[in-house]
Coordinates of C-alpha atoms in Angstrom, one line a residue:
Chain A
X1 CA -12.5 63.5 -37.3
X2 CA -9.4 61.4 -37.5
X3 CA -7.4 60.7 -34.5
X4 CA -3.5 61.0 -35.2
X5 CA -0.9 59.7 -33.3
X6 CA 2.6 60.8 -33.9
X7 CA 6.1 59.5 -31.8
X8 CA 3.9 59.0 -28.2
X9 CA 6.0 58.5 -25.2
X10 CA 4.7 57.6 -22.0
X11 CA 6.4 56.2 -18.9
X12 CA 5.0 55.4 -15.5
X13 CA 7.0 56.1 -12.2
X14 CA 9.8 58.0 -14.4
X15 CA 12.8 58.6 -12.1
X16 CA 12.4 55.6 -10.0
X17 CA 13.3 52.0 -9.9
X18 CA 10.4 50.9 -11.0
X19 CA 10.1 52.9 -14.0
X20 CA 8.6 51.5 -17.1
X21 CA 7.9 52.1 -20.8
X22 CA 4.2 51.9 -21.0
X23 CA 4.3 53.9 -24.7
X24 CA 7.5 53.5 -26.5
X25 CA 7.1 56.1 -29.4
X26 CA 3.7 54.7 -30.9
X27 CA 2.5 56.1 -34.1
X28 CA -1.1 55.4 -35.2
X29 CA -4.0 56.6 -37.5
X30 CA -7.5 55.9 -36.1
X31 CA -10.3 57.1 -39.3
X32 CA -13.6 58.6 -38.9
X33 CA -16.1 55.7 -38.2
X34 CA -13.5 52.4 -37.7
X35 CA -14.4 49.8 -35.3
X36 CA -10.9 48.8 -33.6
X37 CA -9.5 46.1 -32.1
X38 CA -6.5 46.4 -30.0
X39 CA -4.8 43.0 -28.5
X40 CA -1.8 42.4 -26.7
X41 CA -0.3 40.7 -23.2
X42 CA -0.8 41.5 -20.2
X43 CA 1.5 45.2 -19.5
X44 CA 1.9 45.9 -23.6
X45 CA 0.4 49.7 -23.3
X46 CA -2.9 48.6 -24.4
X47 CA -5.2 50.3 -21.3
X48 CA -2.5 53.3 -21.3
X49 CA -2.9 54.4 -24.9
X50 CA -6.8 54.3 -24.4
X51 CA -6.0 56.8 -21.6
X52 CA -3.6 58.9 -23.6
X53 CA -6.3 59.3 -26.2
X54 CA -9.0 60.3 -23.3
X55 CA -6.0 63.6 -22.0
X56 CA -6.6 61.4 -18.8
X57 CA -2.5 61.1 -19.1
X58 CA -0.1 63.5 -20.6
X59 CA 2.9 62.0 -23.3
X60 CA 6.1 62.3 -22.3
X61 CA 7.1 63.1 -25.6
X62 CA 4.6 62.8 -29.4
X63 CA 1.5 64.7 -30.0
X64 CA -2.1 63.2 -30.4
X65 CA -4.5 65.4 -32.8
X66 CA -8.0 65.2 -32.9
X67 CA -9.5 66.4 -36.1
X68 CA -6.3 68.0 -36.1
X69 CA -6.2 69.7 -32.6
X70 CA -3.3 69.0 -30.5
X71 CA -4.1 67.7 -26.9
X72 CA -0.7 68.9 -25.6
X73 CA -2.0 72.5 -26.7
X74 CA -5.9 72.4 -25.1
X75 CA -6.8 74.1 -22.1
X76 CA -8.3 72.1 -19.0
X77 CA -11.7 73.4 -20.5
X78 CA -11.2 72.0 -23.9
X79 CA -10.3 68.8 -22.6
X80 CA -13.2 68.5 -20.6
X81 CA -15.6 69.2 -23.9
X82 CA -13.0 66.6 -25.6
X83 CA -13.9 64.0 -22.7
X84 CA -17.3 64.3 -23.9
X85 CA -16.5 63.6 -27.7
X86 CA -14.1 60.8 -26.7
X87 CA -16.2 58.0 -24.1
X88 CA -14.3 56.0 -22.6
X89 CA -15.1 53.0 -21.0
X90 CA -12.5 51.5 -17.6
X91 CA -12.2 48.1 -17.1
X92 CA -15.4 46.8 -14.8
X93 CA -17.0 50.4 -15.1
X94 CA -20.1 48.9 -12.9
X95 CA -17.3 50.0 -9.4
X96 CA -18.0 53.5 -10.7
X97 CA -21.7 53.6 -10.5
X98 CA -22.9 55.7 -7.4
X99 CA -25.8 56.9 -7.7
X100 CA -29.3 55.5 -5.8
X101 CA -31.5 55.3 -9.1
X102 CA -30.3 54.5 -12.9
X103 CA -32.2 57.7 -14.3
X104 CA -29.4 59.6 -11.6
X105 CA -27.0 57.8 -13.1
X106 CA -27.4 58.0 -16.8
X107 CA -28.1 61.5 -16.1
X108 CA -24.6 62.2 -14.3
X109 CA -22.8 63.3 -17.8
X110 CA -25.4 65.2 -19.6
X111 CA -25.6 67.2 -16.5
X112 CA -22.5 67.8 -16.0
X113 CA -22.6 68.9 -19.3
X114 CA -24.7 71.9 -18.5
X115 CA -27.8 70.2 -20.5
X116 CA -31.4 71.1 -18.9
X117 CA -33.6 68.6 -17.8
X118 CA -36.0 67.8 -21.1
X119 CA -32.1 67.1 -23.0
X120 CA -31.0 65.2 -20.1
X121 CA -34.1 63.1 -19.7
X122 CA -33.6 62.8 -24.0
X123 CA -30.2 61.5 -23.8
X124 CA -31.0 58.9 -20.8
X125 CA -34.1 57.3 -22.4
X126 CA -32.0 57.2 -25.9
X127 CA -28.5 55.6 -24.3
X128 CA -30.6 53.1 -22.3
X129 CA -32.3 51.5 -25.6
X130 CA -29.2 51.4 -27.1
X131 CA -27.8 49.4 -24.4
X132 CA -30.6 47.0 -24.3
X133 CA -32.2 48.2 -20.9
X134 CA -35.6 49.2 -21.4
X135 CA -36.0 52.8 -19.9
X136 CA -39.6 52.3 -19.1
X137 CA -38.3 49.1 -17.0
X138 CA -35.3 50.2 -15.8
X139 CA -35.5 54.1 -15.4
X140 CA -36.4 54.2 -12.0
X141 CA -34.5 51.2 -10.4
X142 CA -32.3 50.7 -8.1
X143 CA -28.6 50.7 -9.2
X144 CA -28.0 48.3 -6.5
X145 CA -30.6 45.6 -8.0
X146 CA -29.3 45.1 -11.2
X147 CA -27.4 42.2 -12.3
X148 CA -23.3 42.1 -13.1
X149 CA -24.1 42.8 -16.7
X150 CA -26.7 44.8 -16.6
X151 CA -24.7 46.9 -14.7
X152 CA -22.4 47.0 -17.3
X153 CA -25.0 48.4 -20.2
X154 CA -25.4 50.8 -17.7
X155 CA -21.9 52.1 -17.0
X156 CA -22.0 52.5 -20.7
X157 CA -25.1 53.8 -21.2
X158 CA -24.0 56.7 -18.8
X159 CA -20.9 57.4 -21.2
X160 CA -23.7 56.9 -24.7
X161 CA -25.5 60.0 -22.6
X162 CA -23.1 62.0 -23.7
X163 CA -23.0 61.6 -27.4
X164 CA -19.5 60.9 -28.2
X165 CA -17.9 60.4 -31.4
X166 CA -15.8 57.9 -30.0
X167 CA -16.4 55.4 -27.8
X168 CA -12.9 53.4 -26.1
X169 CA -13.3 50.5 -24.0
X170 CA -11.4 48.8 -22.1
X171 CA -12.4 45.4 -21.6
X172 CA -15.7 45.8 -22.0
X173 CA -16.7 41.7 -21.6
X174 CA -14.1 41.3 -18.9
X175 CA -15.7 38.9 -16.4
X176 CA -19.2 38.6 -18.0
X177 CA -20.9 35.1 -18.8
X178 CA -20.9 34.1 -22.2
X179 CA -24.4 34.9 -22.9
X180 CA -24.2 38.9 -21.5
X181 CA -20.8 39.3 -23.5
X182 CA -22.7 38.0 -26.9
X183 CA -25.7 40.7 -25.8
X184 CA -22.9 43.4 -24.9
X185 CA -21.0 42.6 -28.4
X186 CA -24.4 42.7 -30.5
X187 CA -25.0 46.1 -28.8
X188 CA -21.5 47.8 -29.7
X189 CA -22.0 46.6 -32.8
X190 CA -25.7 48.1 -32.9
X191 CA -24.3 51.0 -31.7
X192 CA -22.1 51.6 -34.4
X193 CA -24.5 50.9 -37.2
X194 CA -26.6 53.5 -35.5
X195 CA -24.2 56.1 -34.3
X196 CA -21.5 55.6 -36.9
X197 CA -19.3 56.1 -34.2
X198 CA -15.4 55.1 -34.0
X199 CA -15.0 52.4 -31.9
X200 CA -11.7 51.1 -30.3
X201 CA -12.0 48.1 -28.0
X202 CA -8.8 46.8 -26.2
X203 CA -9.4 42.7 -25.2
X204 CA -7.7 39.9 -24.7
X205 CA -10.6 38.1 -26.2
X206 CA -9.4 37.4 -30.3
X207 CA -13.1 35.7 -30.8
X208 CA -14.5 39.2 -29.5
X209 CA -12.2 41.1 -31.4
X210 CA -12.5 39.2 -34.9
X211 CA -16.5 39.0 -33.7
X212 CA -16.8 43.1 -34.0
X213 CA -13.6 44.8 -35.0
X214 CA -12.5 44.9 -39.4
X215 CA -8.8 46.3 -38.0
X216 CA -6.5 45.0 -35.7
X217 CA -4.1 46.5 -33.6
X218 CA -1.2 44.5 -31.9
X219 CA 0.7 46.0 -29.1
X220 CA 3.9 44.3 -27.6
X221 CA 6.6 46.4 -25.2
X222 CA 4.2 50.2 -25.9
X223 CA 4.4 49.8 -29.5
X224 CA 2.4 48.6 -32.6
X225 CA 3.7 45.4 -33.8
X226 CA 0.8 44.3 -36.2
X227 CA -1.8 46.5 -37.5
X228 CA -4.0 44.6 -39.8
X229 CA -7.6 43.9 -40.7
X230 CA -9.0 40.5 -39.4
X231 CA -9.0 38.6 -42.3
X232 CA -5.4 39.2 -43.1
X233 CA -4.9 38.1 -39.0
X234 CA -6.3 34.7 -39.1
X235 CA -3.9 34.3 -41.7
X236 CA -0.9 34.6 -39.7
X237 CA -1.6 32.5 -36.9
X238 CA 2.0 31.6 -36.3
X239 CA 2.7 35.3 -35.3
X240 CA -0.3 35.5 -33.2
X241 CA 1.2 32.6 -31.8
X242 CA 4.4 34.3 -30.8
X243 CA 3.1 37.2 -29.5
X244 CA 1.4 35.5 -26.4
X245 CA -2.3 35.7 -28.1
X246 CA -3.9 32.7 -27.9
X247 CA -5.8 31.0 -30.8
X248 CA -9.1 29.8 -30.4
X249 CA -9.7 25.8 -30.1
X250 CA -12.0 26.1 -33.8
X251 CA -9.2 28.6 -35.7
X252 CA -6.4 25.9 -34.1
X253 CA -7.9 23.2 -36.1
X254 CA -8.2 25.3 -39.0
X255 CA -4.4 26.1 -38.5
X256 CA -2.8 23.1 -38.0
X257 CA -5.2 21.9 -40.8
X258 CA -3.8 24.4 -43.4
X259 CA -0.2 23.9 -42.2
X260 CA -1.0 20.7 -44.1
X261 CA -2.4 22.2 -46.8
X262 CA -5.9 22.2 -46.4
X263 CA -6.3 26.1 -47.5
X264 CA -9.3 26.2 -45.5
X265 CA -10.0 30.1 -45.6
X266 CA -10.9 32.0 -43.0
X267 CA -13.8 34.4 -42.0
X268 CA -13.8 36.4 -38.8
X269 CA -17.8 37.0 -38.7
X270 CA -18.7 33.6 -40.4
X271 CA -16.3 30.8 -38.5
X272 CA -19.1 28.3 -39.9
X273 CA -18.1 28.3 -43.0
X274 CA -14.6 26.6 -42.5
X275 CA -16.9 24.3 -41.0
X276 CA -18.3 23.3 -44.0
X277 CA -15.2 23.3 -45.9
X278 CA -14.0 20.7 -43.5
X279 CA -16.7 18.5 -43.8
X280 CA -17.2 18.7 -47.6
X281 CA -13.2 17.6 -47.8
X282 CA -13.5 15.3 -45.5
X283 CA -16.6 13.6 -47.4
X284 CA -15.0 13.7 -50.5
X285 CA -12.0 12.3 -48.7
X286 CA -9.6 15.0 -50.4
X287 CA -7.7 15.4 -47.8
X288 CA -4.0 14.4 -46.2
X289 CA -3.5 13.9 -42.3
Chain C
X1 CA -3.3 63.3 -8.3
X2 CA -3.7 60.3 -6.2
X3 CA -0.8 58.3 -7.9
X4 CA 2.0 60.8 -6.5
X5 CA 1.3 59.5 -3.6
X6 CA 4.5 57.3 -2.4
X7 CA 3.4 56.2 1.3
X8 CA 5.2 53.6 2.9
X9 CA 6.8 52.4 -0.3
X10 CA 9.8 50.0 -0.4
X11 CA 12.3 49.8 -2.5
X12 CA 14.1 46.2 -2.6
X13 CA 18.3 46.9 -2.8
X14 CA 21.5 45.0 -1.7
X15 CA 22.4 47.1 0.6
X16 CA 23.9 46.7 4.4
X17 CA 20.5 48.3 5.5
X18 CA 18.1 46.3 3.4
X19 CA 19.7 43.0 4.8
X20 CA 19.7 44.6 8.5
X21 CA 16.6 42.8 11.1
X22 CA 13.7 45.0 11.0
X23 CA 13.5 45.3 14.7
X24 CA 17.1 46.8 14.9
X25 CA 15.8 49.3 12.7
X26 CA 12.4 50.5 14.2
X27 CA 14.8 50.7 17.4
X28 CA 17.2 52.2 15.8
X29 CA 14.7 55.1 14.1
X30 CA 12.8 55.6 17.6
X31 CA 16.1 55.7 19.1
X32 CA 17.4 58.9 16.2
X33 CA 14.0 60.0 16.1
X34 CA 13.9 60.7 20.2
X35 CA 17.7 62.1 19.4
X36 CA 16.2 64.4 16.5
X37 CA 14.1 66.3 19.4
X38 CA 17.2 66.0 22.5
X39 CA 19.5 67.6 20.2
X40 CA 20.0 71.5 20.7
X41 CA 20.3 73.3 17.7
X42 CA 24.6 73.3 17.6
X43 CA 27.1 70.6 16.8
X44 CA 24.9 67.8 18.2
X45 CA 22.2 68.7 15.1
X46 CA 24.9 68.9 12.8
X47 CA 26.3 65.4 13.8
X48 CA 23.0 64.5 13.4
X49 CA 22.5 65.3 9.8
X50 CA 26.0 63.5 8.9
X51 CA 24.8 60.3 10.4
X52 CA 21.1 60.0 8.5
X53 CA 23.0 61.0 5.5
X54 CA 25.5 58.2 6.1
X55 CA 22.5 56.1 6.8
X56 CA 20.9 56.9 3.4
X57 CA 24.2 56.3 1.5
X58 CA 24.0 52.9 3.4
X59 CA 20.9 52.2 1.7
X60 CA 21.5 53.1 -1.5
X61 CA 18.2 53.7 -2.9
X62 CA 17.6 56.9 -4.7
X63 CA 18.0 59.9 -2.8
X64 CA 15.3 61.4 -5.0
X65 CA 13.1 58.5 -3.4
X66 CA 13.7 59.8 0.3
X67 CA 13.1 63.4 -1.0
X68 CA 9.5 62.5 -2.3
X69 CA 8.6 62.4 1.0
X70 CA 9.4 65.3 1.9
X71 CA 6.9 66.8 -0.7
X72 CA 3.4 66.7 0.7
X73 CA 5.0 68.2 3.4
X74 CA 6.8 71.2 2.4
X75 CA 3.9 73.9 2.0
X76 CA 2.9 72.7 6.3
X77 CA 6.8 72.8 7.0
X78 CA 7.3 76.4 5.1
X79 CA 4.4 77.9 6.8
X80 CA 5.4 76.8 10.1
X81 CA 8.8 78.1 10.0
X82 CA 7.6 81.7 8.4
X83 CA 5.2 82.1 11.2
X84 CA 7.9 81.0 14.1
X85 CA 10.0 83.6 11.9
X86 CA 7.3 86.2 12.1
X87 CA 6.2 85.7 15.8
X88 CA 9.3 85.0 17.8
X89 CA 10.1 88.0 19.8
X90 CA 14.2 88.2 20.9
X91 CA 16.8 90.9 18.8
X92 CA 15.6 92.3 16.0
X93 CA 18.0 91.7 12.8
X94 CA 16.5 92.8 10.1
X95 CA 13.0 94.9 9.8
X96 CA 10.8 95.6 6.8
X97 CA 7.8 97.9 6.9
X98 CA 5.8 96.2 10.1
X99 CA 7.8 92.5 9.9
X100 CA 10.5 91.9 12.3
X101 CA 12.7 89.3 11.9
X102 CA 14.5 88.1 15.3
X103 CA 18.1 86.4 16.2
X104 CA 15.7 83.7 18.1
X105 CA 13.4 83.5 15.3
X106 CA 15.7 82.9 12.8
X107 CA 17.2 79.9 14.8
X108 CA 13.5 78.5 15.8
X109 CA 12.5 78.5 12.5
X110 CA 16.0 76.8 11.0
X111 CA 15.6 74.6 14.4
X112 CA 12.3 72.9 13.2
X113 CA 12.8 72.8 9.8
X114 CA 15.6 71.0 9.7
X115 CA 14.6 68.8 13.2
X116 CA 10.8 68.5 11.0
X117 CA 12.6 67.3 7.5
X118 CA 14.8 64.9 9.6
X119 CA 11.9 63.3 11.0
X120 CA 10.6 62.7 7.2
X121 CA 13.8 61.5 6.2
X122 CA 13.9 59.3 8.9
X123 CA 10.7 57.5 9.0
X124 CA 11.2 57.2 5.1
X125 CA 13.9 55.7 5.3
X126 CA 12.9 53.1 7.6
X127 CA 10.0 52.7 5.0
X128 CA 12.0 52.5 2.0
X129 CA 14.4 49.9 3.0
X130 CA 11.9 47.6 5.0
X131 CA 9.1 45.6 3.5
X132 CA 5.6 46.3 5.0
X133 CA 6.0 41.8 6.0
X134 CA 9.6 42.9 7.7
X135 CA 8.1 45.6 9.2
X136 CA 4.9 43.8 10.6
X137 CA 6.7 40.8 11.5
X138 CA 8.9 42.7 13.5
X139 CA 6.1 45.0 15.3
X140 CA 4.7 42.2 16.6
X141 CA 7.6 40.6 18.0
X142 CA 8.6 44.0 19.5
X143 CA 5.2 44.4 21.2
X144 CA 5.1 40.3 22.2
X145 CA 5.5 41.1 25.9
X146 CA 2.1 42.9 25.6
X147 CA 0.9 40.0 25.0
X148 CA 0.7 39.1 28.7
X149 CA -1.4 42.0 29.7
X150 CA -4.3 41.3 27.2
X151 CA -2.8 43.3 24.4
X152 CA -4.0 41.9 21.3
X153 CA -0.4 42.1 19.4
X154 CA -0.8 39.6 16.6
X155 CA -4.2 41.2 15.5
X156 CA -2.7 44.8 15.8
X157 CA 0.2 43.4 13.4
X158 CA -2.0 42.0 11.1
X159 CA -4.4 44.6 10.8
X160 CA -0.8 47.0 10.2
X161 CA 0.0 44.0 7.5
X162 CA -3.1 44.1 5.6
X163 CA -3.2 48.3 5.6
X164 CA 0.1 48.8 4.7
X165 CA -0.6 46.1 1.7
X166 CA -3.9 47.8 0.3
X167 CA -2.8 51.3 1.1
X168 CA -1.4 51.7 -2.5
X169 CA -4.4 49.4 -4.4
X170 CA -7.0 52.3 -2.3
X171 CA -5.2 54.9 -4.5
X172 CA -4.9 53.3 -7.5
X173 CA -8.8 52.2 -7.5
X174 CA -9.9 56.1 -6.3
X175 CA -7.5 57.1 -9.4
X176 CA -9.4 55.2 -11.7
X177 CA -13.1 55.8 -10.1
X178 CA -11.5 59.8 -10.6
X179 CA -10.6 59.2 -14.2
X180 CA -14.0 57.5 -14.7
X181 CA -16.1 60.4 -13.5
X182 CA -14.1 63.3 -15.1
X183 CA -14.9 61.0 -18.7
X184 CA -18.4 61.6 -17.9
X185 CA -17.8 65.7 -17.3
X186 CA -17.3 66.0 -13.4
X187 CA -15.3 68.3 -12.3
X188 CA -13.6 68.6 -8.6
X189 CA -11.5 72.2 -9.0
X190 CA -14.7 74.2 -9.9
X191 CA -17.4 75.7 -7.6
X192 CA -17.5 76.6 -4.3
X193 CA -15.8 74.2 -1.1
X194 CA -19.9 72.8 -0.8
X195 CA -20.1 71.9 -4.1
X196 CA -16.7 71.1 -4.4
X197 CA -17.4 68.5 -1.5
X198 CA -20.6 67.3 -2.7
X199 CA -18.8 66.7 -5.9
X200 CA -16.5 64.0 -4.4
X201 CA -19.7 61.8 -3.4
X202 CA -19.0 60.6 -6.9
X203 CA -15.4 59.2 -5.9
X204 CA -15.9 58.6 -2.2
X205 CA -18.8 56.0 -2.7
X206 CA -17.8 54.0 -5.3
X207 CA -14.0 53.4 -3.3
X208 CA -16.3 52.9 0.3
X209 CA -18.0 50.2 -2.0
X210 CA -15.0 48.7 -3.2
X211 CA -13.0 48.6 0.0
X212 CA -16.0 47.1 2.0
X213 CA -16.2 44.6 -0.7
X214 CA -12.9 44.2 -1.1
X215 CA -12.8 43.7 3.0
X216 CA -15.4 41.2 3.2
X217 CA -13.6 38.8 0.2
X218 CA -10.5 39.1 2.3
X219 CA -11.7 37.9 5.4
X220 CA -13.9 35.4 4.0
X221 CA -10.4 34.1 1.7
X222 CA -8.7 34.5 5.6
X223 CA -11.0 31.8 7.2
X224 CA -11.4 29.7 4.6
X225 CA -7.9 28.9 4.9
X226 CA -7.9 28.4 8.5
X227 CA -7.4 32.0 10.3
X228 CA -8.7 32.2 13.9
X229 CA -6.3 35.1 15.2
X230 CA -2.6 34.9 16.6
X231 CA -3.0 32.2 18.9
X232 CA -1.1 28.5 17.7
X233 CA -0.5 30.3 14.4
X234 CA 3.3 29.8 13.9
X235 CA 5.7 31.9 11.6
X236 CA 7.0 31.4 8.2
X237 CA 10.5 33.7 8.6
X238 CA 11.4 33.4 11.9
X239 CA 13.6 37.0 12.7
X240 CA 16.9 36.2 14.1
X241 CA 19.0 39.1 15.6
X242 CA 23.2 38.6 13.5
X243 CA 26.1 40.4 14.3
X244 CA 25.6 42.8 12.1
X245 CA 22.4 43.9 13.6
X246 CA 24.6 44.1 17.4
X247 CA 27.3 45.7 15.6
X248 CA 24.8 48.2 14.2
X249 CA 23.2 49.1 16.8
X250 CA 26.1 49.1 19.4
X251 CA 28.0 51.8 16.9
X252 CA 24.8 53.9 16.8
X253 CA 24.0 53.6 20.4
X254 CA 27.4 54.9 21.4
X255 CA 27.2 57.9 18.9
X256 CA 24.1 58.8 20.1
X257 CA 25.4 58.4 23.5
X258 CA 28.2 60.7 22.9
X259 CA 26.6 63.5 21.1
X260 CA 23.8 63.4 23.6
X261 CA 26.1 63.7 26.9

């Protein structure tokens, strides 16, 4: 089930002074099974193309198809079963949690879904392993006692419940310690293993993004401007550079190190090994500064 | 659904009315606003449309801005005027099987549609052309002399201040919370009004927790740097009355003056 973007169009406030080009006639082809990564500054279209894909917006102008259904031509009840194929994930989804007990919570979606009670309870005990919250634990907690990012795995959980083939999230470690974002990464990535779900993430995090996703999507002004696997990005730092994305203090060094002609490569998932190419030139002094 | 909404939204311009004093026009909107209902439905309403649209050339912001507001309101406005048309007894002009359709009727209803769309155009445009800081600044030096009676101005003002400014973030966050639950299958159009209502527990929560939150960080942010009410706090834009604002005012005052009488 590929997701095909052709010529998308979407502007906010249109007819007013403070009209803007969120989308400014994107095309994109998301395959079956990807794990994407999509960066860009603050304002670039990232958040409103996640929501474009989700029917939660309508295009101005461009189709998206969906295994090779047109959104602009489904009814209201074929975009509600499409919500459920396509999670998304808002920004700090914990504000959205409401209900008194996390079994409630989970079991929001699949009931909405029209599932009976022996499905329901299925799909809540199955989305909170995957999230790392053990049901038998958690199942009948409060909502209200959990912690900032177990909150998070929960909000997520509640969108796992309903079995999507895609998952989109939009800044999914935003304001999480260190430790819960590694936990939260090693889960998507889990999940995806298990699932063999498509994946698209939208962060401003490029160590998250070159942590889980193998392509890379660039966004600047509501269009693509880089779309490229990970490896291939670390090579271009420079262009990174002038987009507003900033390098990491480690892939710096490596950088400036290369711009000297080090030709330290680069791995996304295995930054330690430019470590050790440093350390073997620098001990075998090869090396100009 | 929620991000239609356009209340009290400015609009920054140049514009003669943009750079007026806010007080000059809150008095001069009460002041067109108390005309709006004087005026008898003749000439003096007529005169009466000329000026606001002179005004709202004045400010040049869209006119498709001013018209917004006018939206939300239309089906109440509509309504009103078919059942004043429906129910106003007087000489019958034109009948159709059991509906009867009045001389007097016909002039109510055209009466308050026009006095009721004038009153939107009116209060929008006092919106649109005055920041929600202009316009709080200048409510509480308007109400200052209530001060003296125990009135607590400054607090009223800032409590004005601080809606109109998160007025616009409550939509935007019960927009998302919206877009969030209908990703996990609610839906608000189907069922029946009980359902339908209980439904919205999973919007109206999460924004109650949010804005109480939200609430709570403000006013903790508010006396950590220094806050303790209106009293010795002192003003960063002092409002000074210039000739324009006389000018203004005088010219207005003297149409009004002349239609009225």
């Amino acid at each position: 089930m590929p997701i095909e973007i052709e010529n998308l169009v979407y502007i906010y406030q249109k007819g007013t002074p403070f009209e803007k080009i969120a989308i400014n006639n994107l095309s994109l082809k998301i395959n079956d099974g990807e794990i994407i990564g999509i960066m860009g500054v603050t304002g670039s279209g990232k958040s409103t193309l996640l929501q474009l894909l989700n029917a939660l917006l309508t295009p101005f102008a461009g189709n998206i198809a969906i295994n090779g259904l047109l959104l602009s031509k489904m009814k209201k009840k074929q975009l509600a079963k499409l919500r459920q194929q396509v999670g998304m994930v808002f920004q700090y989804p914990e504000q959205q949690i409401f209900e008194e007990c996390i079994f409630d919570e989970v079991a929001f979606g699949p009931l909405n879904m029209g599932l009976d009670e022996v499905e329901a309870e299925k799909r809540v005990v199955e989305s909170l392993w995957q999230v790392g919250l053990d049901p038998q634990l958690y199942k009948e907690r409060s909502t209200a006692k959990l912690s900032g990012g177990e909150k998070r795995r929960l909000a997520i959980a509640g969108i796992l419940a309903l079995n999507p083939r895609y998952l989109l999230l939009d800044e999914p470690t935003a304001g999480l310690d260190q430790e819960m974002q590694t936990l939260l990464l090693d889960n998507l990535r889990e999940l995806h293993q298990i699932r063999g779900m498509t994946i698209v993430m939208v962060s401003h995090h490029l160590t998250h993004i070159l942590d889980l996703c193998e392509r890379i999507i660039i966004m600047d002004n509501g269009s693509v401007c880089a779309d490229t696997s990970s490896d291939q990005l670390l090579n271009s730092a420079l262009q990174l550079d002038k987009l507003g994305i900033d390098l990491t203090p480690s892939l710096e060094v490596v950088h400036q190190l290369n711009q000297k002609g080090w030709g330290i490569a680069l791995s996304p998932r295995n930054p330690e090994q430019a470590g050790r190419l440093i350390t073997e030139k620098l001990a075998n002094k090869s090396f100009e500064l | 659904m929620f991000s239609n909404l356009s209340l009290g939204q400015y609009i920054p311009a140049v514009s003669l009315i943009h750079a007026l004093d806010p007080r000059g026009k809150i008095i001069a909107t009460f002041m067109l606003m108390l005309a709006v209902f004087q005026a008898g439905f003749s000439q003096q309403l007529a005169v009466l449309c000329v000026l606001i649209i002179i005004l709202i050339l004045l400010s040049r912001v869209n006119i498709k801005m001013y018209f917004k507001a006018l939206k939300p309101f239309a089906l109440i406005i509509v309504i009103t005027m078919i059942i004043l048309l429906w129910l106003t007894p007087g000489n019958i002009r034109f009948e159709f099987v059991n509906i009867r359709i009045t001389v007097e009727g016909l002039v109510a209803a055209a009466s308050l549609g026009i006095r009721f769309t004038i009153l939107l155009l009116l209060a929008r445009f006092l919106t649109l052309t005055t920041s929600p800081m202009a316009m709080t600044d200048a409510v509480e030096r308007l109400l200052k002399p209530l001060r003296f009676l125990g009135f607590p101005v400054h607090e009223l003002a800032m409590i004005m201040n601080i809606s109109l400014r998160f007025i616009p973030l409550f939509f935007e966050e019960a927009d998302r919370i919206r877009k969030a639950q209908l990703c996990r299958g609610a839906n608000y159009q189907e069922g029946s009004l009980k359902q339908r209502i209980k439904k919205l527990r999973s919007i109206v929560l999460p924004i109650f927790k949010i804005s109480l939150q939200r609430a709570d960080e403000l006013a903790t942010a508010m006396e950590l740097r220094g806050y303790q009410g209106g009293k010795g706090r002192t003003q960063l834009n002092v409002l000074r009355f210039h000739w324009r604002d006389f000018i203004f005012l005088g010219v207005l005052g003297i149409i009004l003056l002349f239609i009225m009488f």
